[in-house]
PDB file of C-alpha atoms in Angstrom:
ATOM      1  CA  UNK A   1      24.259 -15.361   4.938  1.00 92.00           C
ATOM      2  CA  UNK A   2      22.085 -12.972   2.569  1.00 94.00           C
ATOM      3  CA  UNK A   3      21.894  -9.495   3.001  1.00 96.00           C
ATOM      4  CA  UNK A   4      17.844  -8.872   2.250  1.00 96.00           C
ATOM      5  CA  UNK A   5      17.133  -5.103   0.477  1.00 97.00           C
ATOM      6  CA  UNK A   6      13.212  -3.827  -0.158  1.00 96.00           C
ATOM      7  CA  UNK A   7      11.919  -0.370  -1.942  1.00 96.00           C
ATOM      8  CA  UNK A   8       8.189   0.831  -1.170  1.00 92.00           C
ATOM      9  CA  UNK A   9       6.374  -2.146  -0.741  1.00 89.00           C
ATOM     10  CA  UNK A  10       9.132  -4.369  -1.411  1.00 94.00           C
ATOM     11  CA  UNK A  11      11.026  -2.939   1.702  1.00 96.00           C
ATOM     12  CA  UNK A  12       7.797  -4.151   4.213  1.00 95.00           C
ATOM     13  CA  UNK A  13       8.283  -7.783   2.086  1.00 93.00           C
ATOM     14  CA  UNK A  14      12.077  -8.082   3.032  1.00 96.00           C
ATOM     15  CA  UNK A  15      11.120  -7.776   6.537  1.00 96.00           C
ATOM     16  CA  UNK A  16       8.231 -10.203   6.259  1.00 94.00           C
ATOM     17  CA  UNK A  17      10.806 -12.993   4.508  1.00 95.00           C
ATOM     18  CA  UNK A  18      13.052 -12.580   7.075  1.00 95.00           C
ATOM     19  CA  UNK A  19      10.628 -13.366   9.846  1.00 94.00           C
ATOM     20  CA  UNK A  20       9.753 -16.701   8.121  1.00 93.00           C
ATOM     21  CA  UNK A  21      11.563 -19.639  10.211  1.00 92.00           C
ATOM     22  CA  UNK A  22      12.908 -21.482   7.240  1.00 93.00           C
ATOM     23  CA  UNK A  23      15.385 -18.492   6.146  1.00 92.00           C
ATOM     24  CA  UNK A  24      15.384 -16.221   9.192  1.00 91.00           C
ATOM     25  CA  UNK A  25      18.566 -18.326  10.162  1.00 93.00           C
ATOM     26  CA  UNK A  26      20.288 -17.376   6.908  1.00 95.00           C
ATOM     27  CA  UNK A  27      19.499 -13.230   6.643  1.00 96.00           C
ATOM     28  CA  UNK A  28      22.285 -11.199   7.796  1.00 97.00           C
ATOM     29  CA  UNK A  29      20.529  -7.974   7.802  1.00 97.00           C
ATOM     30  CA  UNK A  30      17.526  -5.676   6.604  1.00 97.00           C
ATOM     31  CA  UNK A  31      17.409  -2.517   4.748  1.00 98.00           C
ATOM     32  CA  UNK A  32      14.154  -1.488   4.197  1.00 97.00           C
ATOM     33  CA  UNK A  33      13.778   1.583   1.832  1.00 97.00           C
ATOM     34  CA  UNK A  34      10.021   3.549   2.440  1.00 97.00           C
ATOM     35  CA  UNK A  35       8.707   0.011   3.478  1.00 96.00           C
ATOM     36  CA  UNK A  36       5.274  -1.117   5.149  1.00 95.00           C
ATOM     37  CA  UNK A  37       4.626  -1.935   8.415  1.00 95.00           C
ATOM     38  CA  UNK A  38       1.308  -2.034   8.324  1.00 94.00           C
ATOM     39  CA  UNK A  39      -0.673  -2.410   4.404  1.00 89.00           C
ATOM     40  CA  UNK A  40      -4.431  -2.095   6.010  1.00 87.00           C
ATOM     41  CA  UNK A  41      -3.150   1.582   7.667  1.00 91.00           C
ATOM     42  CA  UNK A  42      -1.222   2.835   4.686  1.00 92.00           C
ATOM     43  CA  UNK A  43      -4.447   1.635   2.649  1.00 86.00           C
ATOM     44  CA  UNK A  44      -6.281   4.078   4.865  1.00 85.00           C
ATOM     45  CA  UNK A  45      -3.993   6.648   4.805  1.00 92.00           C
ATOM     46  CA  UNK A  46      -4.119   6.334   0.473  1.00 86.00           C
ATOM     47  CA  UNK A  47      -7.896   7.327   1.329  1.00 82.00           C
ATOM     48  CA  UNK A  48      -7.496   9.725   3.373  1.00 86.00           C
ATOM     49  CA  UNK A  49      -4.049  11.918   2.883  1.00 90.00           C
ATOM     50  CA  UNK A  50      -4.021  11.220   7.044  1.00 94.00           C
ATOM     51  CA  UNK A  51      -0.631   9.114   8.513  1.00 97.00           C
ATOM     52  CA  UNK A  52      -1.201   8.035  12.264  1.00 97.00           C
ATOM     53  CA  UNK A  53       1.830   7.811  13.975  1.00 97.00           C
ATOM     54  CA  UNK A  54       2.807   5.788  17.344  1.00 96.00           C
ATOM     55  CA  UNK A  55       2.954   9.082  19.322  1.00 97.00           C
ATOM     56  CA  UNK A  56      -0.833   9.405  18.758  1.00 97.00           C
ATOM     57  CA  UNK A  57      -0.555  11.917  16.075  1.00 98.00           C
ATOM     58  CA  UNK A  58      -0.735  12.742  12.945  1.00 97.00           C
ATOM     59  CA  UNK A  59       1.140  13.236   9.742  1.00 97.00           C
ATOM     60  CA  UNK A  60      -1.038  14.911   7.216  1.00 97.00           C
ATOM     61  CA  UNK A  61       0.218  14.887   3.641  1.00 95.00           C
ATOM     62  CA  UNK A  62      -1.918  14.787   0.412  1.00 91.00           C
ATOM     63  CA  UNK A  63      -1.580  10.788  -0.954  1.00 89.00           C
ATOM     64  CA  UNK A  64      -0.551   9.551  -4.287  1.00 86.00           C
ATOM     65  CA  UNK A  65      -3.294   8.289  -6.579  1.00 80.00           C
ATOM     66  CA  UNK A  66      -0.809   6.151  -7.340  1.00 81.00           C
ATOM     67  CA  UNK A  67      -1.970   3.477  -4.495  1.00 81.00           C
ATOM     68  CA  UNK A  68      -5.807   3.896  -4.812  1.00 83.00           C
ATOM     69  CA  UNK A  69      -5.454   3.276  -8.378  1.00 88.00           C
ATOM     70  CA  UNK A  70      -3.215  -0.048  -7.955  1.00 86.00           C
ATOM     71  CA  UNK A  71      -5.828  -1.465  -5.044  1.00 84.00           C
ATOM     72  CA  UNK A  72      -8.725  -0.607  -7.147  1.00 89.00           C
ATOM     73  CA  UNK A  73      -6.853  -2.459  -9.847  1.00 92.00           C
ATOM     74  CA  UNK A  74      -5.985  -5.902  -7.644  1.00 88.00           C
ATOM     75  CA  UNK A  75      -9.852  -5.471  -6.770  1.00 89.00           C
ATOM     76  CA  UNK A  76     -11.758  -5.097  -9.990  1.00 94.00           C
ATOM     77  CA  UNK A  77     -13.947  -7.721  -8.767  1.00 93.00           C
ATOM     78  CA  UNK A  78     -15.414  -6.000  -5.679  1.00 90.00           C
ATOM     79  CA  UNK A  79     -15.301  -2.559  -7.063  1.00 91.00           C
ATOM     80  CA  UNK A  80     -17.739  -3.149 -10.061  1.00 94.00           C
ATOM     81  CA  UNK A  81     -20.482  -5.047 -11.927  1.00 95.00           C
ATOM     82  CA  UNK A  82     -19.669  -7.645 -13.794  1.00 96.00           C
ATOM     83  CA  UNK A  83     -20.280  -5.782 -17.003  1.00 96.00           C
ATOM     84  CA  UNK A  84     -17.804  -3.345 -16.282  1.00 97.00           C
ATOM     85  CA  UNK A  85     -14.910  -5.613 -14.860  1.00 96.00           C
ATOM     86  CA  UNK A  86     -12.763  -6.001 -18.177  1.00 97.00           C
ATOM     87  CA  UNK A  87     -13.317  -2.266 -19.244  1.00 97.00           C
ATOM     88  CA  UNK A  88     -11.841  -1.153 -15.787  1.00 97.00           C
ATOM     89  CA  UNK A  89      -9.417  -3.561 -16.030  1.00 97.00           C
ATOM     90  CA  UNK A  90      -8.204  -2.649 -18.819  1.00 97.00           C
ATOM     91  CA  UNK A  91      -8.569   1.323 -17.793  1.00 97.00           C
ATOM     92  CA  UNK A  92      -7.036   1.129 -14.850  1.00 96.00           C
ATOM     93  CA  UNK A  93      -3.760  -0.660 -16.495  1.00 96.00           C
ATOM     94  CA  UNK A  94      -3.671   2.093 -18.599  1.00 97.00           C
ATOM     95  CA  UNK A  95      -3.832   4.791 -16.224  1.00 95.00           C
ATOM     96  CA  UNK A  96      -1.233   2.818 -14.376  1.00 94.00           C
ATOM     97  CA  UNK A  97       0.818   2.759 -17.418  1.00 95.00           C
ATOM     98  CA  UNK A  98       0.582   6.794 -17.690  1.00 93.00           C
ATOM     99  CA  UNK A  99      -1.311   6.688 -20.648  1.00 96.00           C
ATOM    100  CA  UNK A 100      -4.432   8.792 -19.217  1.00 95.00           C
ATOM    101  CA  UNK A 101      -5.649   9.000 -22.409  1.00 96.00           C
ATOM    102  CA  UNK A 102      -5.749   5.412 -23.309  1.00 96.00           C
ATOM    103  CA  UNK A 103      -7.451   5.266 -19.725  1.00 96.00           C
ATOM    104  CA  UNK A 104     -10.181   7.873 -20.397  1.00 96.00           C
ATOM    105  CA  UNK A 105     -10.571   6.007 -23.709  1.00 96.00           C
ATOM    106  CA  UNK A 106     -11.204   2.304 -21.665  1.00 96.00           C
ATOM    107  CA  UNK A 107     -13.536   4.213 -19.488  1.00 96.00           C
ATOM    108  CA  UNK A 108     -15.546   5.470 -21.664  1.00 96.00           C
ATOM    109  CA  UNK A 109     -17.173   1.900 -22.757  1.00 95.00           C
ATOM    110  CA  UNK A 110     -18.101   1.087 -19.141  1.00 96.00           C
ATOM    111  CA  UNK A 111     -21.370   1.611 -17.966  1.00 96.00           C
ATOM    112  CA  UNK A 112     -22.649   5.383 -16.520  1.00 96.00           C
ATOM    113  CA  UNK A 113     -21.859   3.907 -13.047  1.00 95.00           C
ATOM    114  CA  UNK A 114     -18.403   2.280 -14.023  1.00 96.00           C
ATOM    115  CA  UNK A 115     -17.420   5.130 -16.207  1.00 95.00           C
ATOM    116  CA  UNK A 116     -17.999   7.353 -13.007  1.00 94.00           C
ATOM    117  CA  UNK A 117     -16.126   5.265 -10.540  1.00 92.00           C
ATOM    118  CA  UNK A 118     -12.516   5.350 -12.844  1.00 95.00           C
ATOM    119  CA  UNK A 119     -13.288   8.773 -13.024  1.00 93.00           C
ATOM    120  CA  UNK A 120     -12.933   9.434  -9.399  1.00 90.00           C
ATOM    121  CA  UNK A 121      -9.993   7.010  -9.259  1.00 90.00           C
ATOM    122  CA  UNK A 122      -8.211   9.048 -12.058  1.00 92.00           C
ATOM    123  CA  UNK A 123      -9.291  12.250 -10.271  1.00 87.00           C
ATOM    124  CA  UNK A 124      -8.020  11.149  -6.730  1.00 82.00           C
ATOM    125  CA  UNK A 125     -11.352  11.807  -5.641  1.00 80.00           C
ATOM    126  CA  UNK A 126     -10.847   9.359  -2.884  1.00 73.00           C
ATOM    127  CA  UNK A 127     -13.085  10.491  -0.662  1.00 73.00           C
ATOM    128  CA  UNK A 128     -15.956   9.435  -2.852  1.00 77.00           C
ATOM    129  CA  UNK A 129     -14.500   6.161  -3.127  1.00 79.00           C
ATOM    130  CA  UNK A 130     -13.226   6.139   0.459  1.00 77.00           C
ATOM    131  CA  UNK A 131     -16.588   4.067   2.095  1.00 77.00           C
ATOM    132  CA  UNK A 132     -16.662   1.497  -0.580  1.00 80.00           C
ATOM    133  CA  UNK A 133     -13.023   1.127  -0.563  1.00 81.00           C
ATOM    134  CA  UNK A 134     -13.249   0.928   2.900  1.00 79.00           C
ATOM    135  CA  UNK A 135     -15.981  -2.001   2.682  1.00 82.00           C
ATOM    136  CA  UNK A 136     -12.883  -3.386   0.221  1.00 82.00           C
ATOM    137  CA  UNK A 137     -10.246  -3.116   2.719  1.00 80.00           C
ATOM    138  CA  UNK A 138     -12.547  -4.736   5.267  1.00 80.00           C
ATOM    139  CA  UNK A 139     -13.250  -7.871   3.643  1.00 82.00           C
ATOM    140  CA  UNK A 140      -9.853  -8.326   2.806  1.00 81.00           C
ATOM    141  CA  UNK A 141      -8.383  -7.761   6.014  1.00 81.00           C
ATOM    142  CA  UNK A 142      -6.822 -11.240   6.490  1.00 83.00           C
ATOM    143  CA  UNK A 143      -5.053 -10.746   2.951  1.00 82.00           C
ATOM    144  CA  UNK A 144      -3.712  -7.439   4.333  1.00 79.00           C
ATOM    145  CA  UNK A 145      -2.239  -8.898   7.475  1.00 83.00           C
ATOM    146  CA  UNK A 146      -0.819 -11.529   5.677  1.00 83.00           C
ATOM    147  CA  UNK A 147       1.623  -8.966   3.807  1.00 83.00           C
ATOM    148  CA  UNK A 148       1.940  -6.874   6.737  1.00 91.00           C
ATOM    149  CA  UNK A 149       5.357  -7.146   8.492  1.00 92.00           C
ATOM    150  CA  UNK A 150       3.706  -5.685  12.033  1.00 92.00           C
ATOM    151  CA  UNK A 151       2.119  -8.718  12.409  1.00 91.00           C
ATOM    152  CA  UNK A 152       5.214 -11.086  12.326  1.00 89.00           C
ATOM    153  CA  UNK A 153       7.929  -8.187  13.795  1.00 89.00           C
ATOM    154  CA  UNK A 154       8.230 -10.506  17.058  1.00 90.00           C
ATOM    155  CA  UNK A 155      10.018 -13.068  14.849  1.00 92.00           C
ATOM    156  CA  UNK A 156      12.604 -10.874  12.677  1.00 94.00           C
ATOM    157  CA  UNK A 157      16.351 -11.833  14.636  1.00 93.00           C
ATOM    158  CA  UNK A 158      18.377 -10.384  12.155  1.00 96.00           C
ATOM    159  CA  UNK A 159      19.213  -6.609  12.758  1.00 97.00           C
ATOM    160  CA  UNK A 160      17.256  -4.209  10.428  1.00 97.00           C
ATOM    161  CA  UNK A 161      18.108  -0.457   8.711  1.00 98.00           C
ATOM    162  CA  UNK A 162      15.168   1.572   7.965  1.00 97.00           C
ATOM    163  CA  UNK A 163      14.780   4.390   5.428  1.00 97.00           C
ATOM    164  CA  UNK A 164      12.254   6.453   4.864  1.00 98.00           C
ATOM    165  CA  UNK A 165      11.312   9.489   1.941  1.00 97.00           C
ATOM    166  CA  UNK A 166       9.413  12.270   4.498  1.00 97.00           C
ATOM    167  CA  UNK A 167       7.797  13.619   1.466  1.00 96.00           C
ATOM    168  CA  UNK A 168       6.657   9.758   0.392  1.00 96.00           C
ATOM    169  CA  UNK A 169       3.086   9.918  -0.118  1.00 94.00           C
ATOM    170  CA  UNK A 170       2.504   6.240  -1.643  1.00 92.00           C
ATOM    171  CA  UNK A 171       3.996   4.797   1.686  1.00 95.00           C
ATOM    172  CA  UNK A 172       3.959   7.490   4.232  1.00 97.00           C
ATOM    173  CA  UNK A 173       7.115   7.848   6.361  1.00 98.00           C
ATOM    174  CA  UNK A 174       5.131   7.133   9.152  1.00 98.00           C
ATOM    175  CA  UNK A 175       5.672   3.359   8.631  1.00 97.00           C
ATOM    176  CA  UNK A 176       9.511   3.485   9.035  1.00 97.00           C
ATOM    177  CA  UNK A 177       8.355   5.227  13.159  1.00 97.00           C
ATOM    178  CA  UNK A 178       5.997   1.967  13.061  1.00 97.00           C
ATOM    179  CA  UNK A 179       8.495  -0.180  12.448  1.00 97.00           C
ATOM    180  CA  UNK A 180      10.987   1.372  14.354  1.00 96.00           C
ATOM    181  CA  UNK A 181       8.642   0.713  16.994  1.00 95.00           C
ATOM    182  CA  UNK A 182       7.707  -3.222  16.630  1.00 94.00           C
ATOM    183  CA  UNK A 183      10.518  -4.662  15.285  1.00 94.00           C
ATOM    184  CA  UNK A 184      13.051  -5.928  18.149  1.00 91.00           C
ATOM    185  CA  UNK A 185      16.613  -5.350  16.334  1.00 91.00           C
ATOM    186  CA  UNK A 186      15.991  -2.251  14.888  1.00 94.00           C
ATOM    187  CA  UNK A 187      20.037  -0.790  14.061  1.00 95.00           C
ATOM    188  CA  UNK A 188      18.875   2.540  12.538  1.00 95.00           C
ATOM    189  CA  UNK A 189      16.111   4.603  11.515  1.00 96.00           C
ATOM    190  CA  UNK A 190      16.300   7.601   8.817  1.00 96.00           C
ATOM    191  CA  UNK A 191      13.751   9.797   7.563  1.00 96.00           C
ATOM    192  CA  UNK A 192      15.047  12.278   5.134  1.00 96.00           C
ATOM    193  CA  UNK A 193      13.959  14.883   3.066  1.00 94.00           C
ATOM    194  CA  UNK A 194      16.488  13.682   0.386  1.00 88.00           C
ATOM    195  CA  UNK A 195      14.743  10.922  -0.844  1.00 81.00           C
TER     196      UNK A 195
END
């Protein structure tokens, strides 16, 4: 049997492989480390600096612009014109990369409207972005399922270790209470201020 280790998004993934029915026989055990349970609620939470949790409330703690910057990089294509697809691109890797100023460079060949747009992404200005994003989010919701382990936590039988950063603020904490609550074998849960 195979032991099955995720970090950040990865950690959501390991539980997702292990709920698949051709190796789910073969996975010993989980540890996810600051994984997903749910990619369409973290996505709103990268928006909006606002964590639901199961209890009904909520954690509130400023998001990383880390995660609007790598959706608004996977969608390019429904984010701007045509004209201004390869610029952003090409931006957005760089601003991904850390190299703001190759970013700000990129930008600055896109179109007034596309130049504007990267600059709220590089400026976290997320709730400009956050209804069009939203519109994003929404027509991708199938895609977002599809990588979210929530949706297959029924089928996980081997026993699962969850770990959790409280100050992560890419994948909120909040995810490792989700998951705590919808996955059945569930061995242990930590959220610590260590990580």
């Amino acid at each position: 049997k195979v032991a099955l280790v995720g970090v950040s998004f990865g950690g959501g993934l390991a539980i997702s492989t292990a709920a698949e029915e051709r190796v789910a026989k073969e996975v010993a055990f989980v540890v996810s480390v600051g994984g997903h349970g749910d990619v369409e609620r973290v996505s709103r939470y990268l928006l909006s600096g606002h964590a639901p949790r199961p209890d009904g409330t909520t954690l509130d703690l400023p998001s990383h612009d880390y995660g609007v910057a790598v959706f608004s990089y996977e969608h390019v294509d429904d984010l701007f014109a045509a004209d201004d697809r390869a610029t952003a691109t090409r931006a957005l890797r760089a601003w991904l990369h850390e190299d703001a100023a190759g970013a700000k460079r990129e930008a600055s060949s896109a179109s007034a409207e596309g130049r504007k747009k990267l600059e709220r992404i590089f400026e976290h200005d997320s709730l400009a972005l956050a209804n069009e994003l939203s519109h994003v989010f929404e027509a991708h919701r199938e895609e977002l399922r599809q990588v979210s382990p929530s949706t297959q936590a029924s089928r996980v039988e081997a026993p699962v270790f969850l770990l959790h950063g409280a100050g992560d603020n890419v994948v909120p904490p909040t995810e490792a209470e989700w998951l705590a609550k919808e996955l059945p074998n569930v061995r242990s849960v930590l959220v610590s201020p260590a990580l």
